[in-house]
Short mmCIF file of C-alpha atoms in Angstrom, two decimals:
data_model
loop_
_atom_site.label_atom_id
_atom_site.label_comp_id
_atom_site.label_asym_id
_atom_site.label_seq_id
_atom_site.Cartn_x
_atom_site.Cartn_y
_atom_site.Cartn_z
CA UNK A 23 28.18 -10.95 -7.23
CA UNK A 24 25.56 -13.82 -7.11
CA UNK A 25 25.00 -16.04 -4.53
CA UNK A 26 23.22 -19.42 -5.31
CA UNK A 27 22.76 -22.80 -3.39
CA UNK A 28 26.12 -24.07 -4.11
CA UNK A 29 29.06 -23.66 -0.84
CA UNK A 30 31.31 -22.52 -3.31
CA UNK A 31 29.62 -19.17 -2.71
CA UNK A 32 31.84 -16.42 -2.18
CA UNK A 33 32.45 -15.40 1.23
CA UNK A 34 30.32 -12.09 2.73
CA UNK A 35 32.69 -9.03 2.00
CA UNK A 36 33.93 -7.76 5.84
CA UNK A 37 32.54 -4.09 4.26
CA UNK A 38 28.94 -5.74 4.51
CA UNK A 39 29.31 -5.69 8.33
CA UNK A 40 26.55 -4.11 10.60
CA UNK A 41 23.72 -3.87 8.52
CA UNK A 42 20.83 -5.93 8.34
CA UNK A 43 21.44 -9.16 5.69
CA UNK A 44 18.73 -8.82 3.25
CA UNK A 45 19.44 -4.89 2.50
CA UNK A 46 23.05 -5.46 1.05
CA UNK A 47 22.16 -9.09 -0.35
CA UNK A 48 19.09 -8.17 -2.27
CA UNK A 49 21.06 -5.39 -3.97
CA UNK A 50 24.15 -7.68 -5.20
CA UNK A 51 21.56 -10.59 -6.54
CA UNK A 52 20.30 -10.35 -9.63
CA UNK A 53 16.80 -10.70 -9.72
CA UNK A 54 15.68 -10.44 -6.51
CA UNK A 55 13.69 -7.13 -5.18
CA UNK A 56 13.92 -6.96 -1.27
CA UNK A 57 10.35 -8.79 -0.98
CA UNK A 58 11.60 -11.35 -2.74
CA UNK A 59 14.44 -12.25 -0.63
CA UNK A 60 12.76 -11.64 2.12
CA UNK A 61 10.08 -14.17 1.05
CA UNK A 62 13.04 -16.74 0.99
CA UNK A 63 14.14 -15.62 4.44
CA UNK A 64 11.11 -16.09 5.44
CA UNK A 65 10.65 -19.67 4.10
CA UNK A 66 13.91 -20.53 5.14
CA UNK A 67 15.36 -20.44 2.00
CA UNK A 68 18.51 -18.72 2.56
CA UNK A 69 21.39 -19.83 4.80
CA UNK A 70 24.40 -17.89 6.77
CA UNK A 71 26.91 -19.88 7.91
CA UNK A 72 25.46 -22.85 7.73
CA UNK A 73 21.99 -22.04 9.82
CA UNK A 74 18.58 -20.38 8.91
CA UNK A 75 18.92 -17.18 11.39
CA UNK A 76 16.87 -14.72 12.51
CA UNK A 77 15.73 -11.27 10.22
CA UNK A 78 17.60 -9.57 12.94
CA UNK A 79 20.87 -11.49 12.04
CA UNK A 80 23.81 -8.42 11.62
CA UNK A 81 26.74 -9.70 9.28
CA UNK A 82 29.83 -10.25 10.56
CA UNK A 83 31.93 -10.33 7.23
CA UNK A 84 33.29 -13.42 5.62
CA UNK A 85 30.07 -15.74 6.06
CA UNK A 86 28.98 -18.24 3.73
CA UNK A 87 25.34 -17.87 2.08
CA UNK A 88 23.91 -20.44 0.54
CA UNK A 89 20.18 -19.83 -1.03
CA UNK A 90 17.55 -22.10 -2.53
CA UNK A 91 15.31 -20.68 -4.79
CA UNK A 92 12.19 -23.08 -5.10
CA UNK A 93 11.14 -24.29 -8.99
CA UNK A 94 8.31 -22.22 -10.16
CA UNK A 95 4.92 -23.87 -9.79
CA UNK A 96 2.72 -23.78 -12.81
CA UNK A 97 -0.44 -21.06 -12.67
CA UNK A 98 -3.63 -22.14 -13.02
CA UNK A 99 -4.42 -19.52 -15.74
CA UNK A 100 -4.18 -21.12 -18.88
CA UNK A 101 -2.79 -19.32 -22.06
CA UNK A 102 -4.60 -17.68 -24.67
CA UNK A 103 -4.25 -16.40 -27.71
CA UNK A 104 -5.75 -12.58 -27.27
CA UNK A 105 -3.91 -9.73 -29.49
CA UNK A 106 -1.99 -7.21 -28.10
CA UNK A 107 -1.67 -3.61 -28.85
CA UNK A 108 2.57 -3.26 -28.45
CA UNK A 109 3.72 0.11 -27.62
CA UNK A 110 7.11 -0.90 -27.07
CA UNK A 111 9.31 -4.37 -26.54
CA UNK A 112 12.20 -5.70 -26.21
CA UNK A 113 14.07 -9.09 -23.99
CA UNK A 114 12.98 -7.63 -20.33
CA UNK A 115 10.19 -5.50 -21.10
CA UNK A 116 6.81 -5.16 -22.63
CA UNK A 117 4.83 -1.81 -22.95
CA UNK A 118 0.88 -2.39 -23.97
CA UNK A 119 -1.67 -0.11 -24.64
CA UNK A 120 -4.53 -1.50 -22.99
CA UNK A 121 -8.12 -1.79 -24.42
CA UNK A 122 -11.04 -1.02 -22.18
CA UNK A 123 -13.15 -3.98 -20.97
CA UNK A 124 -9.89 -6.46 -20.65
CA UNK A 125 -8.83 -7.56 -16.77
CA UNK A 126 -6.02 -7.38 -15.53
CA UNK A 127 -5.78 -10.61 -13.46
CA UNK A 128 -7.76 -13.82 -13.31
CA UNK A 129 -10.39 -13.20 -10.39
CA UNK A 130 -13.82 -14.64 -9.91
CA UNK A 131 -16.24 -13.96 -12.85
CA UNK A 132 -12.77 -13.70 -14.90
CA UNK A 133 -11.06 -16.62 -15.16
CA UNK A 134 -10.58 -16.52 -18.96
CA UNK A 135 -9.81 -13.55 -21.37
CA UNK A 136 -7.50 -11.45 -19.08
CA UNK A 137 -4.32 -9.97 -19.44
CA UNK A 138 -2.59 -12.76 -17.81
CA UNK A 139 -4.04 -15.26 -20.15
CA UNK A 140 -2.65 -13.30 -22.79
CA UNK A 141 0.69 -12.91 -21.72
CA UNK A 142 0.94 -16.28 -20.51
CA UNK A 143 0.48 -17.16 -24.24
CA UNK A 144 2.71 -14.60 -25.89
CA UNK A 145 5.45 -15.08 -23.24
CA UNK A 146 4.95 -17.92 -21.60
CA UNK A 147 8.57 -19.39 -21.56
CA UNK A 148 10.46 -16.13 -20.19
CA UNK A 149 7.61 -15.97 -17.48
CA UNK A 150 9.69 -17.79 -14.49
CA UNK A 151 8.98 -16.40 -11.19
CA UNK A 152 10.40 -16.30 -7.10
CA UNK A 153 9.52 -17.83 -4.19
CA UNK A 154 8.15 -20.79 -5.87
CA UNK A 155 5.02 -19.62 -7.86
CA UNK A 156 5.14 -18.03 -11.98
CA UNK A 157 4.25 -14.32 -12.59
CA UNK A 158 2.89 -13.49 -15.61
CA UNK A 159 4.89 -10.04 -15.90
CA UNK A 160 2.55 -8.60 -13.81
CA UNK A 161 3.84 -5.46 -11.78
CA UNK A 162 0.74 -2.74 -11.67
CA UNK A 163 -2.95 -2.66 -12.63
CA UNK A 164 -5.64 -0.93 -15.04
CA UNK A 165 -9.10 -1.69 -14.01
CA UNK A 166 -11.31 -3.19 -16.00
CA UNK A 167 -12.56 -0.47 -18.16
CA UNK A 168 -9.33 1.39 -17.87
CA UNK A 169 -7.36 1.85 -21.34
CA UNK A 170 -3.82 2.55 -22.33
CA UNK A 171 0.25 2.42 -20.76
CA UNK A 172 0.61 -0.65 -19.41
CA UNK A 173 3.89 -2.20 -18.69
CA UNK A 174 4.88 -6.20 -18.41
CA UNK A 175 8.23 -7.71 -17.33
CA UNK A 176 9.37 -11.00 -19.35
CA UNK A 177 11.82 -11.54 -16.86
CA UNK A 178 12.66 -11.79 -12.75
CA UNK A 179 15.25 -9.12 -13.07
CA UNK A 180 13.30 -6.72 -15.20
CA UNK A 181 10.15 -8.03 -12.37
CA UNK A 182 12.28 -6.89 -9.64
CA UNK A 183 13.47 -3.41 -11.02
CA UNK A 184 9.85 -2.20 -12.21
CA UNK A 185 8.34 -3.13 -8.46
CA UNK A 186 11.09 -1.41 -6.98
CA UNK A 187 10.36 1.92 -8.88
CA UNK A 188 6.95 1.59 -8.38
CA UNK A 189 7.50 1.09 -4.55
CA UNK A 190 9.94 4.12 -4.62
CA UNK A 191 7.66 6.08 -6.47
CA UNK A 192 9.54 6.98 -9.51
CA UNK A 193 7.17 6.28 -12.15
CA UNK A 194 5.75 8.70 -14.12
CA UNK A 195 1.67 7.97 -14.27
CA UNK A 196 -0.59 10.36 -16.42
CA UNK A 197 -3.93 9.95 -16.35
CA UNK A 198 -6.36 11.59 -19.09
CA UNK A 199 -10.50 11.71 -17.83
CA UNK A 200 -13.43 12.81 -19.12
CA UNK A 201 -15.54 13.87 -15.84
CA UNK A 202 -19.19 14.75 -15.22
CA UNK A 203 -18.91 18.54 -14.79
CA UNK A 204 -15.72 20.22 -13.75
CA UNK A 205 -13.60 20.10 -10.88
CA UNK A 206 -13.89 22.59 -8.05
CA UNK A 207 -10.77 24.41 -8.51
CA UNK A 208 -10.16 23.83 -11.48
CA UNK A 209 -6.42 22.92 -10.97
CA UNK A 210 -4.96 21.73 -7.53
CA UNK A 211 -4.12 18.77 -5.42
CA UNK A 212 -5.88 15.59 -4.16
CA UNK A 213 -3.69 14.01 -0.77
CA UNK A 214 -5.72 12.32 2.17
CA UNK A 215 -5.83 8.64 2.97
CA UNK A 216 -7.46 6.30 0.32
CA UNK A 217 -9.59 2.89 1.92
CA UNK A 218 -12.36 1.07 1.35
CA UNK A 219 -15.34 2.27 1.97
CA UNK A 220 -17.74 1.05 5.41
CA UNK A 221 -20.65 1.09 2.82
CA UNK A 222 -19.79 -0.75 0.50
CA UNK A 223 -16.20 -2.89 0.96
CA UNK A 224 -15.62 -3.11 -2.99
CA UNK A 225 -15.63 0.47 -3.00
CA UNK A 226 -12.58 3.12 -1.64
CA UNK A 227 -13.39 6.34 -0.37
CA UNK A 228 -11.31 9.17 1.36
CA UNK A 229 -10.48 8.72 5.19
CA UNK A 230 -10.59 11.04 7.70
CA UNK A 231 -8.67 8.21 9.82
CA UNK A 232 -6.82 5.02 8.61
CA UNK A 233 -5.96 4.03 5.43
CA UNK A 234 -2.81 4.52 3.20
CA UNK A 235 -1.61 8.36 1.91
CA UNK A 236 -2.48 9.34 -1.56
CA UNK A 237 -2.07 11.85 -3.73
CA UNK A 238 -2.93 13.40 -7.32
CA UNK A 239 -1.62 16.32 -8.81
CA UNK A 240 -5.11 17.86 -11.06
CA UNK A 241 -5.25 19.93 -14.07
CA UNK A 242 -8.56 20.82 -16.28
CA UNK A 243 -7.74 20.88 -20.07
CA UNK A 244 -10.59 21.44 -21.46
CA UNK A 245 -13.69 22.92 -19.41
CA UNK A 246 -17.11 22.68 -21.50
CA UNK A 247 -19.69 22.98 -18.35
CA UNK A 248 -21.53 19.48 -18.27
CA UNK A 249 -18.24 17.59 -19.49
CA UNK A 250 -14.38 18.31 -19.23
CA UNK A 251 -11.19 16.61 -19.99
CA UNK A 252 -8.93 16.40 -16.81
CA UNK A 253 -5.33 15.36 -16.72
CA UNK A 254 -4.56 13.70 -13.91
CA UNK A 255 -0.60 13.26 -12.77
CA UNK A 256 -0.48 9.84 -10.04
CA UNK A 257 2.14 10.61 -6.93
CA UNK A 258 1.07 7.33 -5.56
CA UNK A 259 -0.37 4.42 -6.72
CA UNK A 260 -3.96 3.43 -4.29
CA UNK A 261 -7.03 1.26 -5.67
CA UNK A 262 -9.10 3.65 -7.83
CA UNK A 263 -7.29 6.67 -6.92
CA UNK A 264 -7.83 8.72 -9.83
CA UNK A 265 -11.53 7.66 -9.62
CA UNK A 266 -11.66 8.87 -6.07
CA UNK A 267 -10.26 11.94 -6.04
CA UNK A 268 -12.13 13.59 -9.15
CA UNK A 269 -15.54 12.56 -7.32
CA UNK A 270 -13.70 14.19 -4.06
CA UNK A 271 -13.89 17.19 -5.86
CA UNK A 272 -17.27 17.00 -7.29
CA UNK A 273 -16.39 15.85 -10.93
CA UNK A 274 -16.39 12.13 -11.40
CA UNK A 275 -15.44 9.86 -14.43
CA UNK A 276 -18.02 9.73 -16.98
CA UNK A 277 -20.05 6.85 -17.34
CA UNK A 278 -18.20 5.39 -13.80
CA UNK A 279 -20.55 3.35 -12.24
CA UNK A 280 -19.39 3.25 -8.92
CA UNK A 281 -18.32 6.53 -8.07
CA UNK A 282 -20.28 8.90 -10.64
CA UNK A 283 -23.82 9.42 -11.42
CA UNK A 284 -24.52 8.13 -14.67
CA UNK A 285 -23.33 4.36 -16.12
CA UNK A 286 -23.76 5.22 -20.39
CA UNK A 287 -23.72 8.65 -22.01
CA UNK A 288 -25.85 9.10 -24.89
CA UNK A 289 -26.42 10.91 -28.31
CA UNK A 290 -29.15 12.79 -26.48
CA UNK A 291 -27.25 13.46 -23.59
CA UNK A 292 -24.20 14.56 -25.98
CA UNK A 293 -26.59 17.21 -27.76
CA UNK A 294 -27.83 18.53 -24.28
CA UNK A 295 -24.77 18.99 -23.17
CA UNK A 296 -23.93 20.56 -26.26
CA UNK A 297 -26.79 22.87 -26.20
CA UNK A 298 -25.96 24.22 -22.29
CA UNK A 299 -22.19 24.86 -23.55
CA UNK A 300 -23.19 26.67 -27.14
CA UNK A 301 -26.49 28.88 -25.03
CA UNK A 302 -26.15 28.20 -21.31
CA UNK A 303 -29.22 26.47 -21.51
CA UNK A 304 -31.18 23.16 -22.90
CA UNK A 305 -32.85 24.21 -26.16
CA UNK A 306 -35.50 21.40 -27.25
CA UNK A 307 -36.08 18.20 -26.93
CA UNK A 308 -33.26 15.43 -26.79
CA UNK A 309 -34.02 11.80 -26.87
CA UNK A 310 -31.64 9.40 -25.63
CA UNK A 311 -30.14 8.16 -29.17
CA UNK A 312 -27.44 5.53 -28.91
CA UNK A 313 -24.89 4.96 -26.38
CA UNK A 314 -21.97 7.19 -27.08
CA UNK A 315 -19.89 5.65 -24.02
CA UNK A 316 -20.29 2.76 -21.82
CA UNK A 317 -17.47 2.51 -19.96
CA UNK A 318 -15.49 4.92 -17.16
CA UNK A 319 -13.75 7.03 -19.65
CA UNK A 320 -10.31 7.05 -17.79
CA UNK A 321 -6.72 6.57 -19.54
CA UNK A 322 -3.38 6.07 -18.62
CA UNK A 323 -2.20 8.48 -21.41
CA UNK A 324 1.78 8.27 -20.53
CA UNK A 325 4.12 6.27 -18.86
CA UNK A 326 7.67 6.75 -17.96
CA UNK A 327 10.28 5.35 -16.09
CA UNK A 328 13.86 3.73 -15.95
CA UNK A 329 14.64 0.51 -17.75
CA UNK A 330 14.67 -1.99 -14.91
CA UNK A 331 18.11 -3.79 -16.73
CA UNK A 332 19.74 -1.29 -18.79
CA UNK A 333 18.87 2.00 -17.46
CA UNK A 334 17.86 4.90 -19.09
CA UNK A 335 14.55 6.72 -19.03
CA UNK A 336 12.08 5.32 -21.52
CA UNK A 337 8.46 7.41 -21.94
CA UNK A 338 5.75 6.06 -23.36
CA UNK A 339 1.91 7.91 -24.92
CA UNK A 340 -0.83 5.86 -25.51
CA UNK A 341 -3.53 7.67 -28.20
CA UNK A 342 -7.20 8.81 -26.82
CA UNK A 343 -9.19 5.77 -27.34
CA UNK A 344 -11.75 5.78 -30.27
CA UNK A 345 -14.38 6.14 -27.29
CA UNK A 346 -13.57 9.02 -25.48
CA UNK A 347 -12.13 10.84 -28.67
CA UNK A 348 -15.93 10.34 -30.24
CA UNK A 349 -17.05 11.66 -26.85
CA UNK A 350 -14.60 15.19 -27.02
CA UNK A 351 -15.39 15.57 -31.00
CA UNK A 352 -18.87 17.58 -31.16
CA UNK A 353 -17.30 19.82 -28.09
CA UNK A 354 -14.13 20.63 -29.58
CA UNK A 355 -15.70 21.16 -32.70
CA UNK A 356 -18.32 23.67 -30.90
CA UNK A 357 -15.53 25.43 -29.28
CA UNK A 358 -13.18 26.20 -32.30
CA UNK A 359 -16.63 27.39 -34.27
CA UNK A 360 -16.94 29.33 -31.20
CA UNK A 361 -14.41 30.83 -30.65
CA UNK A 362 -13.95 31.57 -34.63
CA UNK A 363 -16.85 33.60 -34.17
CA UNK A 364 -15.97 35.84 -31.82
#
């Protein structure tokens, strides 16, 4: 049943009774998540018998609604024409695999070259939006030097059903990182409040007060001393959570420079690293080299959950970058001569 801004509307059903309008409405409009509607409420968009009421309003039954949904203003991004890496796509949904060193959203120092830009470009005429403004598809973030799952909706009703599992907490989010060192257990569980840090306001830290509940389910993969690969399974979705919680427990993203210790990794730090793993100690001399990594070496290696308009679970795997795989290479070699050895 859809409502629009015609008075032909169909009467509220007398079963709607009692509870509060937006709940029911929201879920019998196609399109519209509940902070969408209620941004219309809010605007006075929507009307109940012929007045703009109150958010308290309780439906009687048999009231006519009349809504007015406001024509999308242009954004100011303008499109471009930057390749994507398609995972998966079809008339409501878009699944990228997202290369390091590419922003999300237009911001200041970014206004060009972003993820928006892109889509914008590729999709520009299914890109409509609610409450009077056009979303690029936009429902979660990677940060900057971030890589892989990322996934777009080319539509309001597709828009509407990913934010709503994201809000409820039924996506699946799987992290792979390479960290300095290894965590401390090895396995276990990150939860405490995430917010930004009093040092420095870009940055988030853990909260013994304040703040919003987060928490990350840990496992070590593969544990080579000076380097490991960590999987890291998202329960919630804070700023820079992943990034947070491995440095909470003493083992931070590689090459992060805000919340780990070193900003590149290097052929000579590769081969010392090497050497502790192979002896237990640094054997010779090891010049720096060239840069090996550059960038946080963090990837959202699988995402699943339910297609926003059809249903159905849909998983998606995006590969080890080139990056991080060159990274792992020399180590897993070491380890399989290793353990042939033995």
């Amino acid at each position: 049943m859809i409502w629009t801004n015609s008075s032909t509307a169909p009467p509220i059903p007398g079963e709607w009774a009692g509870p509060r309008r937006a709940q029911p409405l929201a879920r019998e409009i196609t399109g519209f998540s509940r902070a969408d509607f209620k941004k219309l409420f809010d605007h006075s968009e929507v009307m109940i018998a012929g007045s703009v009421v109150k958010p308290s309003y309780k439906l009687k039954g048999g009231e006519l609604v009349e809504i007015h949904v406001p024509a999308p203003e242009p954004l100011a991004a303008e499109a471009e024409n930057i390749p994507l890496d398609i995972l998966y796509e079809d008339d409501d949904i878009v699944v990228l695999n997202k290369r390091p060193g590419i922003v999300t959203h237009p911001s200041q120092g970014h206004r060009t070259g972003t993820l928006v830009n892109a889509l914008l470009h590729h999709y520009a005429d299914s890109l409509s939006g609610i409450g009077g403004v056009i979303r690029p598809g936009i429902v979660h973030r990677l940060d900057m030097d971030t890589s892989g799952c990322l996934v777009a909706a080319k539509n309001d009703p597709a828009h509407a059903g990913l934010m709503e599992q994201f809000m409820t907490r039924e996506v699946e989010k799987v992290y792979l990182a390479i960290t300095e060192g290894s965590p401390r257990p090895l396995s276990g569980t990150v939860e405490g409040n995430i917010g930004r840090s009093v040092r420095n306001r870009k940055l988030h830290t853990m909260l013994k007060s304040g703040g919003r509940r987060s928490l990350t389910r840990y496992t070590t993969l593969e544990n080579y001393g000076a380097i490991a690969m960590v999987e890291c399974r998202l329960e919630t979705g804070r700023t820079h959570q992943a990034r947070v919680h491995l440095a909470h427990v003493g083992s931070p993203v590689l090459c992060d420079k805000d919340y780990g210790r070193r900003e590149v990794f290097t052929e000579g730090e590769v081969s010392r690293a090497l050497s502790l793993y192979r002896h237990g100690e640094a054997r010779g001399v090891f010049p720096p080299g060239e840069v090996v990594l550059g960038r946080q070496a963090l990837h959202a290696a699988r995402l699943a959950f339910r297609h926003p308009c059809r249903g159905g679970r849909l998983s998606f795997e995006a590969p080890l970058p080139a990056d991080m795989a060159r990274v792992l290479a020399p180590f897993r070699q070491a380890r399989d001569e290793m353990t042939a050895g033995q």
